[in-house]
XYZ file of C-alpha atoms in Angstrom:
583
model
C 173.497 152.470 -35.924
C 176.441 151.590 -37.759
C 176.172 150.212 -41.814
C 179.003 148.300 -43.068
C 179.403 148.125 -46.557
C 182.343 145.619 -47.803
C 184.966 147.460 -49.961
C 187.688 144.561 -50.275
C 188.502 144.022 -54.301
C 186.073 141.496 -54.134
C 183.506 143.923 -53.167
C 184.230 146.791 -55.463
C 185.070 143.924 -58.499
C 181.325 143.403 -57.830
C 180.041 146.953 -57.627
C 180.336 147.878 -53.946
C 181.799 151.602 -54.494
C 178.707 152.268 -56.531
C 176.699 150.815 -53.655
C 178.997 152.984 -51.123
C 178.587 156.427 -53.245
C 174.529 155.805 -53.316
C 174.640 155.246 -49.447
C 176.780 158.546 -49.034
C 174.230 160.682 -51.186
C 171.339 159.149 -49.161
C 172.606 159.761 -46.090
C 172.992 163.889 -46.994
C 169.837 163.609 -48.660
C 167.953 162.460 -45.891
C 170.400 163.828 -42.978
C 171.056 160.682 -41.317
C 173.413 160.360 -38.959
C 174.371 156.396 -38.485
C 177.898 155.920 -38.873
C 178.785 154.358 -42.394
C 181.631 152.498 -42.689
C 184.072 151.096 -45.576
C 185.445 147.734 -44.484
C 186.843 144.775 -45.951
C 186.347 141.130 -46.974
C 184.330 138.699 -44.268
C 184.919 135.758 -47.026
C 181.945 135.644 -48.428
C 182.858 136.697 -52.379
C 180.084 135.152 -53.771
C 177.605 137.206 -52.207
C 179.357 140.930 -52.752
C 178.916 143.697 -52.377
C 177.623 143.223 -48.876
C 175.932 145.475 -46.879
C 175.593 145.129 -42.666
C 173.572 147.005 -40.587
C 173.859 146.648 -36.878
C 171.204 148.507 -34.599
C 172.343 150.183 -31.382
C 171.098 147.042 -29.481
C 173.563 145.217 -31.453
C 170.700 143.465 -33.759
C 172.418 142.601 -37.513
C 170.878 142.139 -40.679
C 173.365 141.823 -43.661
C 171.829 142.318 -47.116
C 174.282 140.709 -49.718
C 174.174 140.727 -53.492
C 173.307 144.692 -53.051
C 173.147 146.481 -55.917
C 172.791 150.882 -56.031
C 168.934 150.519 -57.109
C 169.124 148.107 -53.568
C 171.062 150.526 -51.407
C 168.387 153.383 -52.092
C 165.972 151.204 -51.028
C 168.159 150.106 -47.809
C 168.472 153.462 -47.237
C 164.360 154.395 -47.264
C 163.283 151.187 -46.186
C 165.488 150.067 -43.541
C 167.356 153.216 -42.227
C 164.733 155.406 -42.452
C 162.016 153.275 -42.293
C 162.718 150.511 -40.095
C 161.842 147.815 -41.650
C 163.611 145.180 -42.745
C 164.069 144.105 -46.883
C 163.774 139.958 -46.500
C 164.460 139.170 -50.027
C 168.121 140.876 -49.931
C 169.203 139.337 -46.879
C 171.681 136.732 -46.435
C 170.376 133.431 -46.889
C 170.162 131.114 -43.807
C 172.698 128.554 -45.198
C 174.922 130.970 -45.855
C 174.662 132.655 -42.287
C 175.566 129.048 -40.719
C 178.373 128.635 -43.418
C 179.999 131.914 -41.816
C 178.933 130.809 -37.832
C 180.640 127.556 -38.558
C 184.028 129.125 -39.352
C 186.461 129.712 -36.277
C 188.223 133.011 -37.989
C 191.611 134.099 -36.049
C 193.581 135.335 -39.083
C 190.447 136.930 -40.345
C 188.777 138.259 -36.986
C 188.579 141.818 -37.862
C 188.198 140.963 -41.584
C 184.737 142.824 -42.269
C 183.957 143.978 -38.753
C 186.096 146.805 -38.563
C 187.469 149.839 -40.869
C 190.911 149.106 -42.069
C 191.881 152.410 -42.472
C 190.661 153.699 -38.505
C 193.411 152.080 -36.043
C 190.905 153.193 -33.151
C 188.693 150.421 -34.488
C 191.396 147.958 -34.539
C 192.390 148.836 -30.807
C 188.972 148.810 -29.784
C 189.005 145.241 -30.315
C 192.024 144.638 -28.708
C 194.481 145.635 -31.128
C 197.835 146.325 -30.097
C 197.631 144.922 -26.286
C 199.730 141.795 -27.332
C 202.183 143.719 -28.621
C 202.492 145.834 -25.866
C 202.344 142.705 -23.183
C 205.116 141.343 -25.315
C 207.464 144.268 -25.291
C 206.992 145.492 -21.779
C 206.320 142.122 -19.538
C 207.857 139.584 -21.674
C 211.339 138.546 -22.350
C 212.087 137.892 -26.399
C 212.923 134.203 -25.147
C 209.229 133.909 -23.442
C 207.610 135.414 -26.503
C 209.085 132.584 -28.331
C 208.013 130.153 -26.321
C 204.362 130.978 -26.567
C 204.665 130.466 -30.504
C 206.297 127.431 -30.374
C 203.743 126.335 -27.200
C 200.807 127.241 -30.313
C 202.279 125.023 -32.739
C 202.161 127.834 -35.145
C 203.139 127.010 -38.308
C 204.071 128.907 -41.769
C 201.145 129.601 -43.402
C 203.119 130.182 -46.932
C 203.404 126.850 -47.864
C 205.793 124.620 -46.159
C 204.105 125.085 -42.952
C 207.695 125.181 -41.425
C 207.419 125.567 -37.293
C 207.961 129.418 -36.512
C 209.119 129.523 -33.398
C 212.304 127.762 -34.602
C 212.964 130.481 -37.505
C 212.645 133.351 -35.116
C 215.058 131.652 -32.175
C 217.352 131.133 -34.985
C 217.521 134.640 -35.932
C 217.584 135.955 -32.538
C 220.413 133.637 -31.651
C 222.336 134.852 -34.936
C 225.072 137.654 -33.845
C 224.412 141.498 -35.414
C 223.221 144.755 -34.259
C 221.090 144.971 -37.513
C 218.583 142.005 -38.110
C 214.855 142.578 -40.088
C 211.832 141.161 -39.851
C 210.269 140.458 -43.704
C 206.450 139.978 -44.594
C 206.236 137.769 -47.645
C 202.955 138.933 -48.941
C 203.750 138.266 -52.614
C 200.675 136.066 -53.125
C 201.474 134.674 -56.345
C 199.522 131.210 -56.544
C 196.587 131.367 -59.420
C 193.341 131.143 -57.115
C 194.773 132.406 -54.187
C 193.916 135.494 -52.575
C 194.289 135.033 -48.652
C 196.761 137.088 -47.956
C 194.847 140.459 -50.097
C 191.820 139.579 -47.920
C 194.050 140.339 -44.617
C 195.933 143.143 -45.486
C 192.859 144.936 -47.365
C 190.449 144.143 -44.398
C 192.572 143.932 -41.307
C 196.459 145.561 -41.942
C 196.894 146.075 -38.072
C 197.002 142.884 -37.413
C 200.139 141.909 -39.511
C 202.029 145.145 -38.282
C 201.345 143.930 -35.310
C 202.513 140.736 -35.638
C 205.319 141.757 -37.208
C 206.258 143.892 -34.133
C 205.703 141.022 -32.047
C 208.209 138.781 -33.688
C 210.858 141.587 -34.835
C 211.035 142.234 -30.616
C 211.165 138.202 -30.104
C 214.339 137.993 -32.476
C 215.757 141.796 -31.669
C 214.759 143.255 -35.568
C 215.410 146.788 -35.797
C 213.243 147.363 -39.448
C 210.783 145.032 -41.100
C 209.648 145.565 -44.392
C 206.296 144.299 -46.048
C 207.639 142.756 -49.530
C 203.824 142.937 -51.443
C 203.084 142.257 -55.168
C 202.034 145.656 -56.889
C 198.753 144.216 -58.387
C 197.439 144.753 -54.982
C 197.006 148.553 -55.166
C 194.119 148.904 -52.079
C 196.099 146.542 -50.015
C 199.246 148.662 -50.896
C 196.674 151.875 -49.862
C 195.484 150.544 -46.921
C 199.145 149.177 -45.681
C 200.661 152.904 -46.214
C 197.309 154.379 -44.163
C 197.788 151.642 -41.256
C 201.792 152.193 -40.765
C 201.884 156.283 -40.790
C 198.540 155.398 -38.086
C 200.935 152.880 -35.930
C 203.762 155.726 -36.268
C 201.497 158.367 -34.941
C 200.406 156.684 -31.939
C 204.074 155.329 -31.410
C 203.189 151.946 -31.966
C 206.203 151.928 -34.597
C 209.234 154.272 -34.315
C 211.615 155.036 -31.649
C 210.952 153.858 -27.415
C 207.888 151.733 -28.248
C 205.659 151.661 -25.379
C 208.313 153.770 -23.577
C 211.382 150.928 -23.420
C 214.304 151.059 -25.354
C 213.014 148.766 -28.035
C 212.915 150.536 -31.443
C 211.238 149.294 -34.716
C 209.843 150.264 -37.771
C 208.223 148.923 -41.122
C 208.251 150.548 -44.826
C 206.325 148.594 -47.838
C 208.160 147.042 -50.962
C 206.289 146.610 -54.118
C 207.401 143.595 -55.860
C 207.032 142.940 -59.195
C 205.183 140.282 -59.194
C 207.495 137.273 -60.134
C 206.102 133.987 -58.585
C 209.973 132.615 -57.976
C 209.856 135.610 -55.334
C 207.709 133.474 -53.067
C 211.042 131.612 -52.200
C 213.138 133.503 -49.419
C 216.127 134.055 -51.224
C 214.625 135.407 -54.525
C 212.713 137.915 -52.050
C 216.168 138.617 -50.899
C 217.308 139.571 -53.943
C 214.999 141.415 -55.350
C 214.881 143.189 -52.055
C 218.383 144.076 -52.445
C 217.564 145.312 -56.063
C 218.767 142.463 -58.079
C 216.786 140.214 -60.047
C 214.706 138.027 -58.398
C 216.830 135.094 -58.155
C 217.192 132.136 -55.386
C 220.826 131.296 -53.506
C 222.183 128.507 -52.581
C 221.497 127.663 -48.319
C 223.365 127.813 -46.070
C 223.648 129.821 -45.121
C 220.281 130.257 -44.112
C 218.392 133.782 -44.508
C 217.897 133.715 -40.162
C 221.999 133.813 -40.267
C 222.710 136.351 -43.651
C 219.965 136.958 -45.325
C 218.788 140.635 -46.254
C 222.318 142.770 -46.957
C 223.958 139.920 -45.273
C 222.201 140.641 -41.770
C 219.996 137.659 -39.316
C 216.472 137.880 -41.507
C 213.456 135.883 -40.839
C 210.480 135.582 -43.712
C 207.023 134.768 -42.575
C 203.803 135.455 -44.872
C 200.881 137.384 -44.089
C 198.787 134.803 -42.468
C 201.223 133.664 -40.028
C 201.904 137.246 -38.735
C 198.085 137.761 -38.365
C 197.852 134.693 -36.062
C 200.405 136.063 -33.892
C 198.618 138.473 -31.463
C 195.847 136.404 -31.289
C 198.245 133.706 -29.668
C 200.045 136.223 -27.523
C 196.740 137.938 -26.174
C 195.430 134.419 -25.685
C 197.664 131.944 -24.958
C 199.843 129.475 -27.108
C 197.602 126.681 -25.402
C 194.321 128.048 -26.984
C 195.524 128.402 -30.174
C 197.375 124.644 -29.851
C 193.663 123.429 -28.533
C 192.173 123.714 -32.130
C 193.447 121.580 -35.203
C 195.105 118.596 -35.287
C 197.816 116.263 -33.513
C 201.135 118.200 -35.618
C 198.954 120.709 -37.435
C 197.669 123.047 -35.017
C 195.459 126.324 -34.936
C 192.906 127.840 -37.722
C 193.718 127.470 -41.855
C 192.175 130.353 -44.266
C 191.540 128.847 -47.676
C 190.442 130.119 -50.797
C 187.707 128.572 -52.682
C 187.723 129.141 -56.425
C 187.132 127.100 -59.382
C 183.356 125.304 -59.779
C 182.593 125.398 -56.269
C 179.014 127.543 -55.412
C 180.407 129.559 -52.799
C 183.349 131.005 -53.917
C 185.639 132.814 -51.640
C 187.576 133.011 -48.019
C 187.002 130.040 -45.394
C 189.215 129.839 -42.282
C 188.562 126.466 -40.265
C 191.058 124.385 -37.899
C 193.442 122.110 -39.447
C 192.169 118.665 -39.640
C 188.626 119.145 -41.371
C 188.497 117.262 -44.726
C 188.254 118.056 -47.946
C 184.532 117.005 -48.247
C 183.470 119.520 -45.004
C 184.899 122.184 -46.914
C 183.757 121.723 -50.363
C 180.519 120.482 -49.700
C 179.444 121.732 -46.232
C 181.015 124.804 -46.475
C 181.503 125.466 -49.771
C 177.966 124.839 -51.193
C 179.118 121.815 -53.248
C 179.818 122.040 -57.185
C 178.000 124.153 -59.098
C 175.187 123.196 -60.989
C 175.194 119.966 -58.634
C 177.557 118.609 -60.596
C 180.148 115.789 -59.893
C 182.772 116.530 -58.229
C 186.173 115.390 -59.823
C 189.116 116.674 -57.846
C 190.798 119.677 -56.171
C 193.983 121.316 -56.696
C 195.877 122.688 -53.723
C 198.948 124.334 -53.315
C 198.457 126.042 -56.661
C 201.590 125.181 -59.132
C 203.419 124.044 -56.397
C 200.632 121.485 -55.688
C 198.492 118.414 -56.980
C 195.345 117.231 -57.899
C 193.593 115.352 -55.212
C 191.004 113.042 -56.699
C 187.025 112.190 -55.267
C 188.192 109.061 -53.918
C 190.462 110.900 -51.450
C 187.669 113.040 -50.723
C 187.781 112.686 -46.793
C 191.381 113.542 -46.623
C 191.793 115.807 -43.589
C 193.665 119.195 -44.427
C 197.100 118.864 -41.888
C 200.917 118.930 -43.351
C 200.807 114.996 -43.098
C 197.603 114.227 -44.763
C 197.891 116.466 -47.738
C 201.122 116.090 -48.866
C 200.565 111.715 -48.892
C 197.659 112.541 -51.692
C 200.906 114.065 -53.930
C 199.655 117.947 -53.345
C 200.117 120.148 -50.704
C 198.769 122.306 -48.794
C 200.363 125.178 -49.548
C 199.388 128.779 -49.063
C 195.759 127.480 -48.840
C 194.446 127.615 -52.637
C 191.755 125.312 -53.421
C 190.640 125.008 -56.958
C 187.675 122.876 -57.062
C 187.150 120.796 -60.721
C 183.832 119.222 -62.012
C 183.581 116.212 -64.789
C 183.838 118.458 -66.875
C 187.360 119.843 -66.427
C 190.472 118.035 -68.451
C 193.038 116.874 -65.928
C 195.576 116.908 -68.842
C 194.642 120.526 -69.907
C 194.820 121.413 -66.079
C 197.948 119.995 -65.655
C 199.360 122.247 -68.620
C 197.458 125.150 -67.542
C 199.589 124.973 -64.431
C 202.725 124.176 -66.283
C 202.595 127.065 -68.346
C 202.309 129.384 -65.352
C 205.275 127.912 -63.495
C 207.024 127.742 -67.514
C 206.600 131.173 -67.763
C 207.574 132.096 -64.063
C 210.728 130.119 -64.096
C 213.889 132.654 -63.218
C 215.962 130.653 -65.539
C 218.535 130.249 -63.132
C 218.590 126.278 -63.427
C 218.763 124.447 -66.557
C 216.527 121.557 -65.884
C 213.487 124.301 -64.473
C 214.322 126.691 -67.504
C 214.673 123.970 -69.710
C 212.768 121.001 -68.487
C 209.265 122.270 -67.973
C 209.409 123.874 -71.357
C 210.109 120.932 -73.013
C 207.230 119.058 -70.566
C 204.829 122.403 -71.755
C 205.115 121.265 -75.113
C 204.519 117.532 -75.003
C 201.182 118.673 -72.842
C 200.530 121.006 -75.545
C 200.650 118.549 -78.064
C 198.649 115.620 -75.926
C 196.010 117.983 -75.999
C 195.699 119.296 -78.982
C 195.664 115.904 -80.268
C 198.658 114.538 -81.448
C 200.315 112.598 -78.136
C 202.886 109.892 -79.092
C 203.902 106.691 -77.556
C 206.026 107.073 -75.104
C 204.867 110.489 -73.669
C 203.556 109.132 -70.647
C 207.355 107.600 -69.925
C 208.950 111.213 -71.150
C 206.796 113.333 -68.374
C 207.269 111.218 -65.543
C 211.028 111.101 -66.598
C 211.784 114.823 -67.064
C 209.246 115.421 -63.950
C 211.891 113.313 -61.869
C 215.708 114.891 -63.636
C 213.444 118.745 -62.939
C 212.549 117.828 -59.097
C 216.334 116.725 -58.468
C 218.272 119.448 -60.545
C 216.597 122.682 -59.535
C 217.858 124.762 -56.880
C 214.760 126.123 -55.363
C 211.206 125.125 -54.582
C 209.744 126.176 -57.478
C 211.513 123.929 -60.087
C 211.944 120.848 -57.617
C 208.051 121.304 -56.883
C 206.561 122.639 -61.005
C 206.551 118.650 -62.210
C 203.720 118.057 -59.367
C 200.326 118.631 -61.266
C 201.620 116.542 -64.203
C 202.837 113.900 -61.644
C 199.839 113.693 -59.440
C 197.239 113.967 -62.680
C 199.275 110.673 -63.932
C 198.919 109.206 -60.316
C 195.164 109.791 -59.675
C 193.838 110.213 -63.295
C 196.641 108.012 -65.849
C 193.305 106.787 -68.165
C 192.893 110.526 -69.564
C 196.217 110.375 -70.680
C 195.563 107.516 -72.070
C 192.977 108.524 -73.710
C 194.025 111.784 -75.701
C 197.269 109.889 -76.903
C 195.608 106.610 -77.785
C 191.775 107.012 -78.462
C 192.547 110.529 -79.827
C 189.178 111.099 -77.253
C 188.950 113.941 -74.263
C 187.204 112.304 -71.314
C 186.010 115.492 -70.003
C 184.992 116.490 -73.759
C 187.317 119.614 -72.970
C 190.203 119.668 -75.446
C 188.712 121.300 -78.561
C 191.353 119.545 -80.855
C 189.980 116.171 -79.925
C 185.954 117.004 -80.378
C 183.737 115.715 -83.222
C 180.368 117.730 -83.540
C 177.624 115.885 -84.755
C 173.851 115.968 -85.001
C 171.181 113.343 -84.217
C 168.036 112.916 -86.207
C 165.617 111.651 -84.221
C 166.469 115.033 -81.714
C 167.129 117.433 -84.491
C 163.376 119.747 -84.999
C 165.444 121.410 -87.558
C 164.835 125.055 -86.480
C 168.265 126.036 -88.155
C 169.516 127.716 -84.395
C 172.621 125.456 -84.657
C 173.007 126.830 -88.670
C 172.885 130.215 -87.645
C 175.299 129.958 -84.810
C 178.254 128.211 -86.769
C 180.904 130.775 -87.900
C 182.767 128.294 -90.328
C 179.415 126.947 -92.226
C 180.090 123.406 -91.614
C 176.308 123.192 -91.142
C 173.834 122.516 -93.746
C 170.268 122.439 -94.219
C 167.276 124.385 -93.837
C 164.299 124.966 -91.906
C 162.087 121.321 -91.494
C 165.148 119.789 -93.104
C 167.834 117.308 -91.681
C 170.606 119.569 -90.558
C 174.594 117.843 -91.070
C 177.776 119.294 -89.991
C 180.817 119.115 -92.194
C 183.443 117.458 -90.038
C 186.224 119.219 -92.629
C 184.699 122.461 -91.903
C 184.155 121.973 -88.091
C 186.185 124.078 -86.034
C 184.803 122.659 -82.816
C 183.604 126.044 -81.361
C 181.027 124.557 -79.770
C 178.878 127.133 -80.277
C 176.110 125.070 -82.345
C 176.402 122.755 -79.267
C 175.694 126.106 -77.070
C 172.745 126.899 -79.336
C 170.716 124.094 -79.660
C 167.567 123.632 -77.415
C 166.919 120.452 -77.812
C 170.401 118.385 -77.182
C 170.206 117.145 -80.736
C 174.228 118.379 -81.132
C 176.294 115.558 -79.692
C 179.913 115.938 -78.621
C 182.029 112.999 -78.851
């Protein structure tokens, strides 16, 4: 018997090292000797921690939502007991949500332990790699990729076949292979999910395509706020190096190669190649003018290719299997499996990896669980800052790099922030602003400039005092930012104002003309008041206010004091019997 118990940070966020440390002392307690294992995300974030039990005849039964109190009972009802606890297990819609995912990136993503490489060659792991090295030339490695179609799963979904011919057809005796897994987009956590729950597979993808372009070192560039993924990356490489996956002679040819970790500091701008070059090179993170291109002089001037985490987790799947399988799923130019994250008010939150092509509706509502609290949906954001709002009428948009990007967004590293009617597509527009503001290198006048002044128009639009002629001044400045910025994130940081003005113009409209939030989410523009025929006058509204704008007393007519009103909301909050009206 073998119990699985999800320790991704999703899992422990939720309480699933509690859960773990209760199944440990049961297990001496009762001197049981299934095999317990600590393994990482399978997507489902919504329903951590998770706990899987698989019998010896290969029967599962996954009990989610566990709490400690629920892993003693596992443990004496289940374990020991053999019987099965129906009300913790994993609801059937949620089982077929999972079944009706095709995972590649995320195979080994909560099936195996992260930190045990014999689990991750026990399902194959490392047999591409070795095929590659030792039967294949670097030009017929190549030509599998670009056979798959595989395409950059960063964000501009840029072939990458054609990035690792060009570095293996740039002349030097030194050339590196560089994992971008500085995962900086709000919402987006696709890449953590990988390396916490399956690091093999990006080393060994990142073997794979350092032999295809003749790398001698690659080095995993990752943010520092991802200390487990750091942990488990460091555990995974000194494994790799001790069975001579990585090091000197792999597999016994002449081929050398190895891999260290570089903790970045977390700067968004460091998502763009030549900023990672930089601050790999110890100077601030910074982007460079191209060409020259990083596959010619990139890292300390030497032939340097940049993929991110996702695409190097595809690749020994497509070696091991064939470019044409992987080309076989997805659509016409966008080919293979997508992992996207699910945030925002969706119901079920977390990891999804489909083929390219499914719309936006089969993700968010068949997949997904639909909005919470069944309410209506309003639009999505993907791409993160880089991105757009895609509205409900383009609902059945299918997810390729053609469809996507004719909406205004795109797709991006695979963020999806899901909005109800009750979200401010002005406010989220300067929520988004403010990130890509504040993450701005400064390097370029219009970026360092532009989208401050842009942050502060939004800022006033929503806190109620938009002017004429605002509308004109964003969609002006959005244009002179796109076209005088050196790298992708200035020419790209005007797109969530732009495609909010596109798709959803009337809000704007709204907060600078009626002085009104359509969503009745911008504080500044909120009147409080209270209806009489709904009021029963039980004071909870009085009692709640922490400005006293509201008089009266019990059985008599309650008013709020629009001079006093702060528009907390919290009398709003309060009130049983939707006598508080928000206008």
């Amino acid at each position: 018997m073998r119990i699985l118990v999800g320790q991704g940070s999703c899992g422990n966020a939720a309480g699933a090292n509690k859960v773990f440390d209760v199944l440990v002392s049961a297990f001496l307690e009762n001197d049981i000797k299934a095999e317990l294992l600590s393994t990482g995300c399978i997507g489902a974030c919504y329903l951590e921690p998770i706990v899987e039990i698989i019998a010896d005849n290969g029967d599962k039964c996954t009990y989610v939502r566990v709490t400690a109190e629920d892993a003693a009972q596992i443990v004496e009802k289940h374990i020991v007991g053999g019987n099965i606890i129906p009300e913790l297990l994993m609801p059937d819609e949620d089982v077929k949500a999972l079944e009706s995912q095709t995972k590649i990136a995320l195979r080994n993503c909560g099936i195996i332990n992260p930190e045990n490489i014999d689990e991750y060659i026990a399902n194959g792991g490392y047999l591409a790699a070795k095929k590659s090295i030792t039967e294949l030339s670097q030009d017929e490695v190549i030509k599998i990729i670009e056979i798959s179609g595989l395409r950059g799963r960063g964000g501009a979904g840029f072939p990458t076949y054609f990035k690792w011919n060009a570095a293996k057809n740039s002349p030097g005796a030194i050339k590196y292979m560089v994992c971008n897994a500085d995962e900086g987009d709000p919402g987006a956590f696709m890449d953590r999910a990988v390396l916490e729950g399956d690091p093999h597979s990006v080393l060994e993808g990142m073997l794979i395509g350092g032999y295809s372009m003749g790398a001698t070192e690659g080095i995993i560039y990752v943010r520092a706020e991802y200390p487990l993924a750091i942990w488990r990356l460091e555990i995974a490489i000194e494994q790799a190096r001790e069975k001579g996956y990585l090091g000197q002679n792999i597999f016994g040819t002449n081929y050398s190669f190895d891999i260290r970790i570089k903790a970045g500091a977390g700067a968004f701008v460091c998502g763009e190649e030549t900023a990672l070059i930089a601050s790999l090179e110890g100077e601030r993170g910074m982007p460079r003018l191209r060409p020259p291109y990083p596959a010619v002089k990139g890292y300390w001037g030497r032939p340097t290719n940049i993929n991110n985490v996702e695409t190097f987790a595809n690749v020994p799947w497509i070696v091991a299997n064939g470019g044409e399988a992987f080309a076989a799923m997805g659509a016409v130019s966008s080919k293979g499996t997508k992992v996207f994250a699910l945030t925002g008010k969706i119901k079920k939150g977390g990891l999804v990896e489909i083929p390219m092509g499914y719309t936006l509706r089969e993700i968010i509502f068949d997949i997904g669980g639909g909005i919470k609290e069944d309410r209506e949906f309003k639009a999505v954001q993907m791409g993160g800052p880089s991105g757009g709002c895609i509205p409900k009428s383009l609902i059945d948009t299918p997810v390729t790099y053609e469809d996507i990007p004719a909406t205004g967004a795109i797709v991006g590293s695979g963020g999806m922030v899901v909005m109800d009617d009750t979200t401010c597509m002005v406010d989220m527009a300067r929520f988004f602003l403010d990130f890509t503001e504040k993450e701005s290198c400064g390097k370029c006048s219009y970026c360092r400039v532009g989208t401050k002044r842009m942050l502060e128009i939004l800022n006033r639009i929503v806190n109620g005092d938009g002017r004429d002629g605002d509308i004109e001044l964003l969609e002006e400045l959005a244009d002179k930012i796109s076209a005088g910025s050196l790298c992708a994130l200035g020419q790209t940081a005007p797109n969530p104002v732009r495609t909010t003005l596109r798709h959803f113009r009337n809000e704007y409209e709204d907060h600078i003309h009626n002085k009104k939030c359509t969503a009745k989410s911008c504080r500044a523009l909120l009147t409080y008041s209270i209806d009489e025929e709904m009021c029963k006058y039980c004071t909870l509204c009085l009692r709640a206010c922490p400005s006293g704008a509201i008089t009266g007393a019990a059985r008599e007519l309650h008013v709020i004091d629009q001079e006093k009103c702060i528009a907390c909301g919290r009398c709003f909050t309060a009130c049983k019997f939707d006598a508080v009206l928000v206008e």
